[in-house]
CSV table of C-alpha atoms and ligand atoms in Angstrom, one decimal:
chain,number,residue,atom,x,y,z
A,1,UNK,CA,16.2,21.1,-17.7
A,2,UNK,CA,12.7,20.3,-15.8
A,3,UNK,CA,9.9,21.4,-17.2
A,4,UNK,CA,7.9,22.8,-14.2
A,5,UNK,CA,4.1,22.9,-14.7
A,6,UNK,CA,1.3,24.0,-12.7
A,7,UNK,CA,0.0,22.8,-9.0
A,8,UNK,CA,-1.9,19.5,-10.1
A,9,UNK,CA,-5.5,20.1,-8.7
A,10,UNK,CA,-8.0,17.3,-9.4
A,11,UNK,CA,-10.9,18.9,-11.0
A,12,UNK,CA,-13.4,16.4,-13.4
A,13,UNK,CA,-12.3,13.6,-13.6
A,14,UNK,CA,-13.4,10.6,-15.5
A,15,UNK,CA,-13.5,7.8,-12.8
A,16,UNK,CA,-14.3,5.4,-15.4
A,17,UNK,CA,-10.5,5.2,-16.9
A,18,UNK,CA,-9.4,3.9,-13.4
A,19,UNK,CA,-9.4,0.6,-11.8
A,20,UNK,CA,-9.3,2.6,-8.4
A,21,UNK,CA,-9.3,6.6,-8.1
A,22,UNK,CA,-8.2,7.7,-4.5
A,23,UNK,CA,-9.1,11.1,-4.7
A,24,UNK,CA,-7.6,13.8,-1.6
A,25,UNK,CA,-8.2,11.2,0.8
A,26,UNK,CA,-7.7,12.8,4.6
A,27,UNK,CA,-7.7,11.1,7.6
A,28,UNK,CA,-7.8,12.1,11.0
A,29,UNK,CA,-6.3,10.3,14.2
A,30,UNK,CA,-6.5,11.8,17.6
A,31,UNK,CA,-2.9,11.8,20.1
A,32,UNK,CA,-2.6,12.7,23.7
A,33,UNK,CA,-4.0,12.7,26.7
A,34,UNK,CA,-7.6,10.9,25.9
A,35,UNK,CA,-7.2,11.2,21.9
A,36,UNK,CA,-8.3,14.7,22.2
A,37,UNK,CA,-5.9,16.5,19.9
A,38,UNK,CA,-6.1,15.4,16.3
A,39,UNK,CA,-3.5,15.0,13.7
A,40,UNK,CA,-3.8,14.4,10.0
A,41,UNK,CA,-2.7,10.8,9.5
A,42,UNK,CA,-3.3,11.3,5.8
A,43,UNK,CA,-3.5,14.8,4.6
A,44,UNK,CA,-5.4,14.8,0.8
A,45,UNK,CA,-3.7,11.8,-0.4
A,46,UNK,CA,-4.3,10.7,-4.7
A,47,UNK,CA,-3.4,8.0,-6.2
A,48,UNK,CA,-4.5,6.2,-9.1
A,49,UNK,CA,-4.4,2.9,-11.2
A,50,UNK,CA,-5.4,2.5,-14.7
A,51,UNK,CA,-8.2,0.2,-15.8
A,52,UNK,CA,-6.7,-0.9,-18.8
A,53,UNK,CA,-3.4,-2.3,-17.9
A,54,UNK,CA,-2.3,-4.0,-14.4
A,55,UNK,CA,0.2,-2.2,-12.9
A,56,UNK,CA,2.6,-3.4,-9.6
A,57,UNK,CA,2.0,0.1,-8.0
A,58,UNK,CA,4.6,0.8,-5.2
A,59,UNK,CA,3.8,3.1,-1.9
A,60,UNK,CA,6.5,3.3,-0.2
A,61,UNK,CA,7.7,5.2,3.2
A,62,UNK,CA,9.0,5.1,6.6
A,63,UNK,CA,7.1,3.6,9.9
A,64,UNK,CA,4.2,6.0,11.0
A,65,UNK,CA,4.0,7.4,6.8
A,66,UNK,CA,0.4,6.1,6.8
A,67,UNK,CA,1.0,3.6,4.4
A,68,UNK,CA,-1.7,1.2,6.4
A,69,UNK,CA,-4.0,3.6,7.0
A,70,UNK,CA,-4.2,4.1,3.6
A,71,UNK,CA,-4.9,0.6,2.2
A,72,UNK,CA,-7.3,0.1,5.5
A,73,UNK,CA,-9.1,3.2,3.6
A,74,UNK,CA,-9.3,1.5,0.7
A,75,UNK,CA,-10.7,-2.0,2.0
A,76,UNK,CA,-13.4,-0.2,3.6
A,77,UNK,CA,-11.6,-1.3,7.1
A,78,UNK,CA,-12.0,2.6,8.3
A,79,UNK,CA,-13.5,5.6,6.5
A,80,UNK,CA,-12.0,8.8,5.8
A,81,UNK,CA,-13.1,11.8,7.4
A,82,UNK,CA,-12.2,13.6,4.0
A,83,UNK,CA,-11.9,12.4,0.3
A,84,UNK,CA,-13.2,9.4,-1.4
A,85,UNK,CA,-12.1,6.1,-2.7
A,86,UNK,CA,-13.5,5.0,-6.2
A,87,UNK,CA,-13.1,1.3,-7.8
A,88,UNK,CA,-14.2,0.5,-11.1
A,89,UNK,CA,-16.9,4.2,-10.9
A,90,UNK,CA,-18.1,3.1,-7.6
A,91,UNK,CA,-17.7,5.2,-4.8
A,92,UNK,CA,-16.6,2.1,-2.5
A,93,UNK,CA,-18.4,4.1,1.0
A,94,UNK,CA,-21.4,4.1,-1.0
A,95,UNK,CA,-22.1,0.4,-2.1
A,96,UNK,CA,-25.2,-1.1,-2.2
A,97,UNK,CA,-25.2,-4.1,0.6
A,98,UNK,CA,-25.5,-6.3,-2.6
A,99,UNK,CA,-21.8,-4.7,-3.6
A,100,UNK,CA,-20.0,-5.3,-0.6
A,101,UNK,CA,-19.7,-9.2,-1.6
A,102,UNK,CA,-18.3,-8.4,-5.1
A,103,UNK,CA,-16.0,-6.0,-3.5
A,104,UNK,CA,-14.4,-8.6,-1.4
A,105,UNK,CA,-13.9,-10.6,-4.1
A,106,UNK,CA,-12.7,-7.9,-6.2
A,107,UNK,CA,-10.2,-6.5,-3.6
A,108,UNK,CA,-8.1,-9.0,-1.8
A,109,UNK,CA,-5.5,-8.2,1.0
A,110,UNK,CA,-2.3,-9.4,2.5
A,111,UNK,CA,-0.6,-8.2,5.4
A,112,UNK,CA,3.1,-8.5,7.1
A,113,UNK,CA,3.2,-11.0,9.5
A,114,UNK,CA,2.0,-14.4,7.6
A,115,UNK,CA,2.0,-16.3,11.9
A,116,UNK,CA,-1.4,-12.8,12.6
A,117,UNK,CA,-2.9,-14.3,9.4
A,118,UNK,CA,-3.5,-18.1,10.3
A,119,UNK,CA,-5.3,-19.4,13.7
A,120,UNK,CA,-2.6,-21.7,15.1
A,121,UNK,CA,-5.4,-24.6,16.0
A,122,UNK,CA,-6.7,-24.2,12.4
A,123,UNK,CA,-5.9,-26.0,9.1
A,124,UNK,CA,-4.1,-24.0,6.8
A,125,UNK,CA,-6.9,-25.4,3.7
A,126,UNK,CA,-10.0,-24.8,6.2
A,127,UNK,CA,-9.1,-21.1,4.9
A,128,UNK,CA,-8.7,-21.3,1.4
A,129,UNK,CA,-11.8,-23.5,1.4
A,130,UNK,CA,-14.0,-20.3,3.4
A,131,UNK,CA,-13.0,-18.5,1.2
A,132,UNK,CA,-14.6,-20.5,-2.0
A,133,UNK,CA,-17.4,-21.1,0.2
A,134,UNK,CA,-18.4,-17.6,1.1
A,135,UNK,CA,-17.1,-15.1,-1.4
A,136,UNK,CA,-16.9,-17.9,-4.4
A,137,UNK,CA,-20.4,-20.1,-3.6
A,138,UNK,CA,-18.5,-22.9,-5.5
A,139,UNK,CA,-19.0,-26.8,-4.7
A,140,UNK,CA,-16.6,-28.9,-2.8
A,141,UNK,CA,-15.2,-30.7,-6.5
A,142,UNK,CA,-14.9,-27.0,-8.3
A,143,UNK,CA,-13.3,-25.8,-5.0
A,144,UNK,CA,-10.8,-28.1,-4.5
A,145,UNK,CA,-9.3,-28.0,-8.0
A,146,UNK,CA,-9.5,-24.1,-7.4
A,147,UNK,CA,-7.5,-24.3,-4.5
A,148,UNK,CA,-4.9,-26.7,-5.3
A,149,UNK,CA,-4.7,-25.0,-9.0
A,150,UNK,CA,-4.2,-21.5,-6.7
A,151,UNK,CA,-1.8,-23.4,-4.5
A,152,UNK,CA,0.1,-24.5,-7.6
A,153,UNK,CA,0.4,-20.9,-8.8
A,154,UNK,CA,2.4,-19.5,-5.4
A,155,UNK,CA,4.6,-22.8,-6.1
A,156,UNK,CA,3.0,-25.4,-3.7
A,157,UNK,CA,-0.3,-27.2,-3.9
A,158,UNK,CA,-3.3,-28.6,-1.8
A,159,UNK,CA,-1.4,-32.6,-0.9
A,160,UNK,CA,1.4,-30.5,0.3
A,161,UNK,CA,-1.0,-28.3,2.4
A,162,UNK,CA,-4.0,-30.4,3.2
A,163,UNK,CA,-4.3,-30.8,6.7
A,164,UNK,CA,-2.0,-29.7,8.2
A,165,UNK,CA,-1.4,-25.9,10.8
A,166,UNK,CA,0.5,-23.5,10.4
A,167,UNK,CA,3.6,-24.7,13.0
A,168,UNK,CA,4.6,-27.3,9.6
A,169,UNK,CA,5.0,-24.3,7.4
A,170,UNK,CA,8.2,-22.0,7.1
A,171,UNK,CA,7.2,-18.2,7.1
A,172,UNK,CA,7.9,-18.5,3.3
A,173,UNK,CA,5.7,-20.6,2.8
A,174,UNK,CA,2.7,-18.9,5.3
A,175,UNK,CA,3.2,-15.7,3.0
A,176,UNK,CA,2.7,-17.9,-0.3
A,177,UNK,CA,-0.8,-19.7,1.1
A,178,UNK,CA,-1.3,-15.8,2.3
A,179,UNK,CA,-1.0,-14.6,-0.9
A,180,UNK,CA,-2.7,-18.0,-2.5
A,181,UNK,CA,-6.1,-17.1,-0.2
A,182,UNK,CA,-5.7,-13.7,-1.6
A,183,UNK,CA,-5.8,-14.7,-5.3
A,184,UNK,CA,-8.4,-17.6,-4.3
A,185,UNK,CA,-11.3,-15.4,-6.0
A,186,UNK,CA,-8.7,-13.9,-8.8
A,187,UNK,CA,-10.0,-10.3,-7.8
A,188,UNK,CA,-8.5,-6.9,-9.5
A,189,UNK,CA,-6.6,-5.5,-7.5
A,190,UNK,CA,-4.6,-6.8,-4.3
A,191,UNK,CA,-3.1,-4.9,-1.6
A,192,UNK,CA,0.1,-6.4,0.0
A,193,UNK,CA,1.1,-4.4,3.1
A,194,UNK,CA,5.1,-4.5,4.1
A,195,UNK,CA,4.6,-8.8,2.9
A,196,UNK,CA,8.1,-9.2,2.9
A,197,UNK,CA,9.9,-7.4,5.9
A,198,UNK,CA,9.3,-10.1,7.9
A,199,UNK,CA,11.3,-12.9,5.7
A,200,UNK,CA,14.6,-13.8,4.9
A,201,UNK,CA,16.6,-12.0,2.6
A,202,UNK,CA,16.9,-14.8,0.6
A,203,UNK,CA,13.2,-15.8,0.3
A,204,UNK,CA,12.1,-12.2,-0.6
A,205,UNK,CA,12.5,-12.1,-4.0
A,206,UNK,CA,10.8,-15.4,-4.6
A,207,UNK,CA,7.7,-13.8,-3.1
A,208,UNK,CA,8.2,-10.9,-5.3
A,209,UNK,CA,8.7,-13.0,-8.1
A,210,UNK,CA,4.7,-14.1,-7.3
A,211,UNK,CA,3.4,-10.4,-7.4
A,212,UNK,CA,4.9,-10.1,-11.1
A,213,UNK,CA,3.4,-12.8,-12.1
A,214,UNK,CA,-0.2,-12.0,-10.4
A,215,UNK,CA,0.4,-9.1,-12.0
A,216,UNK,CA,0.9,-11.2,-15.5
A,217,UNK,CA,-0.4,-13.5,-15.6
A,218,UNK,CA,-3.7,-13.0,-13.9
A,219,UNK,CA,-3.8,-9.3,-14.9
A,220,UNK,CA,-4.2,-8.2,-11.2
A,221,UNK,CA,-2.8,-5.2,-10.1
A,222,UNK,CA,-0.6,-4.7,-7.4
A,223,UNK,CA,-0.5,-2.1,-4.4
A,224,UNK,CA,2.7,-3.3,-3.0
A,225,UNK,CA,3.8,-1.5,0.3
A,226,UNK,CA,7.1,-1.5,1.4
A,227,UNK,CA,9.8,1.0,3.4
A,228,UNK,CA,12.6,-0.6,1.3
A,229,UNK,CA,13.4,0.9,-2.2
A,230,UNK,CA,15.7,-1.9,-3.4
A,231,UNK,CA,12.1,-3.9,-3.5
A,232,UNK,CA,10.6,-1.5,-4.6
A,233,UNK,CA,12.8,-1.0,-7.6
A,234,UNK,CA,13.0,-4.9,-8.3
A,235,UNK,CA,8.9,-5.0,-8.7
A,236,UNK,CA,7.5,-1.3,-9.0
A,237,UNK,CA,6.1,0.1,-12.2
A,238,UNK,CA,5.2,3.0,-10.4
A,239,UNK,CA,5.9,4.2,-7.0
A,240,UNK,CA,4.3,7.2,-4.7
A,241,UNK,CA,6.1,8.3,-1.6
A,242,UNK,CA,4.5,9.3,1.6
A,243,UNK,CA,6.1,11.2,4.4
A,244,UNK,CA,4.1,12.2,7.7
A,245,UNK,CA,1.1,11.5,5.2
A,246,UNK,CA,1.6,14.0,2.6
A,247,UNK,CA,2.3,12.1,-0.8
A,248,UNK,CA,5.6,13.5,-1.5
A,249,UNK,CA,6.7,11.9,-4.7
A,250,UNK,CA,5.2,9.8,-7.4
A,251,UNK,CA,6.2,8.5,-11.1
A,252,UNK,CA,7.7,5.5,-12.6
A,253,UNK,CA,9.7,4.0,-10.8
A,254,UNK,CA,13.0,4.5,-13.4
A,255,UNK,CA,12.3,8.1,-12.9
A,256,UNK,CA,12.0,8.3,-9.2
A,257,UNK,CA,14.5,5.8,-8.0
A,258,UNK,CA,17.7,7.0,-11.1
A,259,UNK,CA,16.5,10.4,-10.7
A,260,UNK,CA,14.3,11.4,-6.7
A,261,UNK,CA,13.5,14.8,-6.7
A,262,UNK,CA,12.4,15.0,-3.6
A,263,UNK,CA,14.9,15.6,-0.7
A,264,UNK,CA,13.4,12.6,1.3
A,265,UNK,CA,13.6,10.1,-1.6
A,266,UNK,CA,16.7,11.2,-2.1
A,267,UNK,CA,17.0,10.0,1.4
A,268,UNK,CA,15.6,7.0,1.4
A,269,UNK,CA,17.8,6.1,-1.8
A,270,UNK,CA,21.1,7.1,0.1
A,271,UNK,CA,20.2,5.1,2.8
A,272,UNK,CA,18.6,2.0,1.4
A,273,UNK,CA,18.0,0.0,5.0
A,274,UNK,CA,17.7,-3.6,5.7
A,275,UNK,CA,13.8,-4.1,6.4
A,276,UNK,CA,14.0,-4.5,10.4
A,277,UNK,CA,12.1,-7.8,12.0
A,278,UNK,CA,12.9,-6.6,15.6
A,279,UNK,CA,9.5,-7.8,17.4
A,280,UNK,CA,8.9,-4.3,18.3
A,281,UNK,CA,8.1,-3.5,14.6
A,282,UNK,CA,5.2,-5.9,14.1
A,283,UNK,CA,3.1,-3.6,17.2
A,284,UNK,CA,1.5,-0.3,15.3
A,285,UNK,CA,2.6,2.9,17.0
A,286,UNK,CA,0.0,4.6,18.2
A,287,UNK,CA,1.9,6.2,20.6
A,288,UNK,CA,3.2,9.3,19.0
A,289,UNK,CA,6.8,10.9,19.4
A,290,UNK,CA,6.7,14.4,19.7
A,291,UNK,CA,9.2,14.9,17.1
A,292,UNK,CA,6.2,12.9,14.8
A,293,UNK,CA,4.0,14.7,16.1
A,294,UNK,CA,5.5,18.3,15.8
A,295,UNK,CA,6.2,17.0,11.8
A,296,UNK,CA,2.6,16.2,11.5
A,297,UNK,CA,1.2,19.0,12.8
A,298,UNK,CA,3.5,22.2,11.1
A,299,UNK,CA,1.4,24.3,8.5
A,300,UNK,CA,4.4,24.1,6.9
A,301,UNK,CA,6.8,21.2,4.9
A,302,UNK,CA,6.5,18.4,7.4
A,303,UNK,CA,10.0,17.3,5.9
A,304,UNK,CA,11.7,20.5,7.0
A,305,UNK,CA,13.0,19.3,10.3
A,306,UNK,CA,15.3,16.8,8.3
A,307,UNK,CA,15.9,18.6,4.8
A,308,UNK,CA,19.5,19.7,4.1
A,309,UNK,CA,17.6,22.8,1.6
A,310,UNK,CA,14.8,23.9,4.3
A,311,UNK,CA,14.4,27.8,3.8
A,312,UNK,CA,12.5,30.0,6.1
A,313,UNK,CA,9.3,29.1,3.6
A,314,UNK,CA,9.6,25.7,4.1
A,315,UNK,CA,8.7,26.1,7.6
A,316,UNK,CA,5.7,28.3,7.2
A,317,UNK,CA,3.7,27.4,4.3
A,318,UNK,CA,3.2,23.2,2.8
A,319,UNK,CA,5.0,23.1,-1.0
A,320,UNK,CA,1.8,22.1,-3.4
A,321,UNK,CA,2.0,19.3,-5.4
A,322,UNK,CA,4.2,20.3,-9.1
A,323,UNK,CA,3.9,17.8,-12.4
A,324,UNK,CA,7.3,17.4,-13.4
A,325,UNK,CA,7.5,17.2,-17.5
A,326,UNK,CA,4.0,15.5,-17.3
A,327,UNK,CA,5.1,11.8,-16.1
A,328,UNK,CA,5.8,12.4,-12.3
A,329,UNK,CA,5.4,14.9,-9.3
A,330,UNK,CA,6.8,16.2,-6.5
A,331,UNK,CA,5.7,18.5,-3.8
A,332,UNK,CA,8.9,20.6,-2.6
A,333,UNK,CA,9.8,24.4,-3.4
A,334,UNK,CA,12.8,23.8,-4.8
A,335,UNK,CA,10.6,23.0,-8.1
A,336,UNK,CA,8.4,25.7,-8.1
A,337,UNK,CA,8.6,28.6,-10.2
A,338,UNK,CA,8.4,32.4,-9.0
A,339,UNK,CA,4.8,32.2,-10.9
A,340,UNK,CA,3.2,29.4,-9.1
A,341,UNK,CA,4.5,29.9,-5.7
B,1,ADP,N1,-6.1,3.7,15.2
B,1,ADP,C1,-5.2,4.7,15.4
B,1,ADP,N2,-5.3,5.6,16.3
B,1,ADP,C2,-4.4,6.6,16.5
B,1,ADP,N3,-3.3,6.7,15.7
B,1,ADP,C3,-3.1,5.8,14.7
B,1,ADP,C4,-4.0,4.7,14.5
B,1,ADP,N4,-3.6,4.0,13.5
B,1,ADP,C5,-2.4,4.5,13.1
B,1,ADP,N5,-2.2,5.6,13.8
B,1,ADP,C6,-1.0,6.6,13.7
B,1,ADP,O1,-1.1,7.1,12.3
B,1,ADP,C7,0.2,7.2,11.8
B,1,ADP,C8,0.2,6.4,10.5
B,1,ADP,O2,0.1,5.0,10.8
B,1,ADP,P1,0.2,3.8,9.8
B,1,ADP,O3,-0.8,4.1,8.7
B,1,ADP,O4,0.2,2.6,10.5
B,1,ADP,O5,1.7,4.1,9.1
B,1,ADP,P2,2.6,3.1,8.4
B,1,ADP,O6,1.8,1.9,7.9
B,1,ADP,O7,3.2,3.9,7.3
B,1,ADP,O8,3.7,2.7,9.3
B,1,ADP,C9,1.2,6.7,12.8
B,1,ADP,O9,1.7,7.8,13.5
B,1,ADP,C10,0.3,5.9,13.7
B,1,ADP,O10,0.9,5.9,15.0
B,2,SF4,S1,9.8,22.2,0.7
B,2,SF4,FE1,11.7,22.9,1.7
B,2,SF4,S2,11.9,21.6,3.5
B,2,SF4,FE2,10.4,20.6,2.2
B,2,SF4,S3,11.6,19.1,1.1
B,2,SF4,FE3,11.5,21.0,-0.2
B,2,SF4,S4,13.3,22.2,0.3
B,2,SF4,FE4,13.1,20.6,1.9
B,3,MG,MG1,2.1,-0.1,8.2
C-alpha cells in the first residue's frame, strides 16, 4: 500500500546541498496568429541534483514536452518568465559578468544532431582547440595533450582527428568529438539533449556507455534527455517526466520504470517506440496542433484527453504534485487522498 503524503510545496530551501536547484520554473511561448496568444511551455517545473554525488539524471517525454526548453533555461540560452535556476547557490540569471565564463566551463552542452554541431568547412580539432583557448586560457603544449587525452576518453584521439571535417567522420563518431568538446573543460554538470535519436541502434549504447563513465569517472553529472525509456532505463539513476510541461513523474528510475504511477508513464512504458530519425523530427515545432494546444491550455489535467481513468475532475481542476512513500512523486488524482484534494 502507498503511502500518500502531502502536496510537495517548495518552501526554504537550502540551495547549497544542490549542484543545480530548478525551482517552479515557467515559461511562456506565444501561438497563433502573430504569437499573440500565450501558452505555458513549462508550467512550475523542479528538479534537482545533489551536490555531493553525480547522478545521470533522466528527463524524459514526448516531442513538444518542453524538454529543450528546459535545458535552454538552464544554459542561460532564454530566461524564464517565472521561477529560477540555481547552480552551485548562484542564481544563474543573476551572475556577475565575471561568472558567466566559469559558468560555461562549468555547464557544458550537447545537442541531437552531431552534422548542426560542426561547420562542414571547419576542422573537427579547430573546435576542441577554441575551446581550450577561450573557456580554458591554456597554451598550445597543455592543450593539445588536453585534447587528445579528452579524445582518448570518448574512445578516439587527436592523430585520428587532427585535420580533418566532419564529411570523414561517421555520425558516431561526430556525437563522441560532440561529447569530447563538451567534457574539454571537465565542467559539473552536462546537458545532453535527445544525443542518441539520431544514431544507429547499434552505436547507441556505446555512446551511453560514455555518459556512465563521465558520470564515473570524471564525477560529472548527467541531464540526459531522451523520449525513449529503454535508454533511459539502461543509464538513468533518476528520471522526471514531462507532459505538455507539467513534470508528471519523478523518482529513481527502478521505481518509475518496474512500477509508473502515472497513467502517461505507464504509457510510454507500454509503448516503448523506436527513437524516429525521419528528417522532419530534427525541425522544432513551433507550429502548434490544436489538439497540443487545447492540452496546454486546460485548467485542468493536461493528460486527460488520452487517460483511460480521466473523471469529470480531471478535466476541471490540474492534480498537485503528491510524494509517494518519500522517494518519488506523481501528480495525478488517482493518488490523492480525500484530505489533500
Ligand atoms: N521559440 C519558440 N516559440 C514558440 N513556441 C516554441 C518555441 N520553442 C519551443 N516552442 C514550443 O514549446 C513546446 C515545447 O518545445 P520543446 O521544449 O522544444 O519540446 P521538446 O524538446 O520536449 O520536444 C512545443 O510545443 C514547441 O512547439
Ligand atoms: S489526473 Fe485524471 S486525467 Fe490526469 S492522469 Fe490522473 S486520472 Fe488521468
Ligand atoms: Mg527537444
Amino acid at each position: 500500500m502507498l503511502a500518500i503524503c502531502k502536496e510537495v510545496k517548495i518552501l526554504s530551501v537550502d540551495v547549497g546541498n544542490y549542484l543545480l536547484y530548478v525551482d517552479r520554473v515557467t515559461k511562456f511561448f506565444g501561438y497563433g496568429l502573430l504569437g499573440l496568444r500565450k501558452f505555458k511551455a513549462l508550467d512550475e517545473v523542479s528538479l534537482s541534483l545533489p551536490l555531493q554525488e553525480p547522478r545521470l539524471f533522466v528527463l524524459i517525454g514526448e516531442t513538444g514536452s518542453g524538454k529543450t526548453t528546459l535545458l535552454r533555461i538552464i544554459l542561460r540560452m532564454i530566461e524564464p518568465d517565472m521561477g529560477s535556476v540555481y547552480y552551485k547557490s548562484k542564481n544563474v540569471f543573476k551572475l556577475r559578468s565575471s561568472e558567466v565564463k566559469w559558468y560555461r566551463r562549468e555547464v557544458q552542452a550537447i545537442f541531437q544532431d552531431p552534422y548542426e554541431t560542426f561547420n562542414p568547412l571547419r576542422t573537427i580539432d579547430s573546435y576542441l582547440f577554441d575551446v581550450s583557448k577561450y573557456l580554458l586560457s591554456i597554451g598550445k603544449k597543455e592543450a593539445e595533450a588536453l585534447v587528445d587525452e579528452t579524445l582518448r576518453f570518448v574512445g578516439l584521439s587527436l592523430d585520428r582527428v587532427k585535420g580533418k571535417r566532419i564529411r570523414e567522420f561517421s555520425g558516431g563518431e561526430l556525437q563522441r568529438i560532440s561529447i569530447a568538446r563538451a567534457i574539454l573543460t571537465r565542467p559539473s554538470l552536462l546537458l545532453a539533449d535527445e544525443p542518441v535519436s539520431m544514431l544507429d541502434a547499434s552505436l547507441r549504447v556505446n555512446i551511453l556507455n560514455i555518459f556512465k563513465d563521465v558520470r564515473d569517472k570524471l564525477k560529472t553529472s548527467v541531464i540526459y534527455v531522451t523520449h525513449d525509456l529503454a535508454t533511459a532505463y539502461y543509464v538513468g539513476d533518476e528520471m522526471a517526466v514531462l507532459y505538455r510541461g507539467v513534470l508528471v513523474e519523478s523518482g529513481s528510475i527502478e521505481y518509475v520504470y518496474n512500477d509508473p504511477l502515472h497513467p502517461y508513464t505507464q504509457l510510454l512504458l507500454n509503448s516503448i517506440l523506436e527513437p524516429d530519425i525521419n528528417i522532419k523530427d530534427r525541425v522544432k515545432p513551433i507550429k502548434l496542433s490544436s489538439i497540443e494546444i487545447k492540452e496546454f491550455l486546460t485548467p485542468g489535467c493536461k493528460f486527460a484527453n488520452r487517460c483511460p481513468y480521466v473523471t469529470p475532475k480531471c478535466n476541471k481542476e490540474a492534480p498537485p504534485l503528491i510524494r509517494v512513500n518519500g522517494k518519488r512523486a506523481v501528480r495525478c488524482w488517482l493518488y490523492t487522498t480525500s484530505s489533500n484534494t
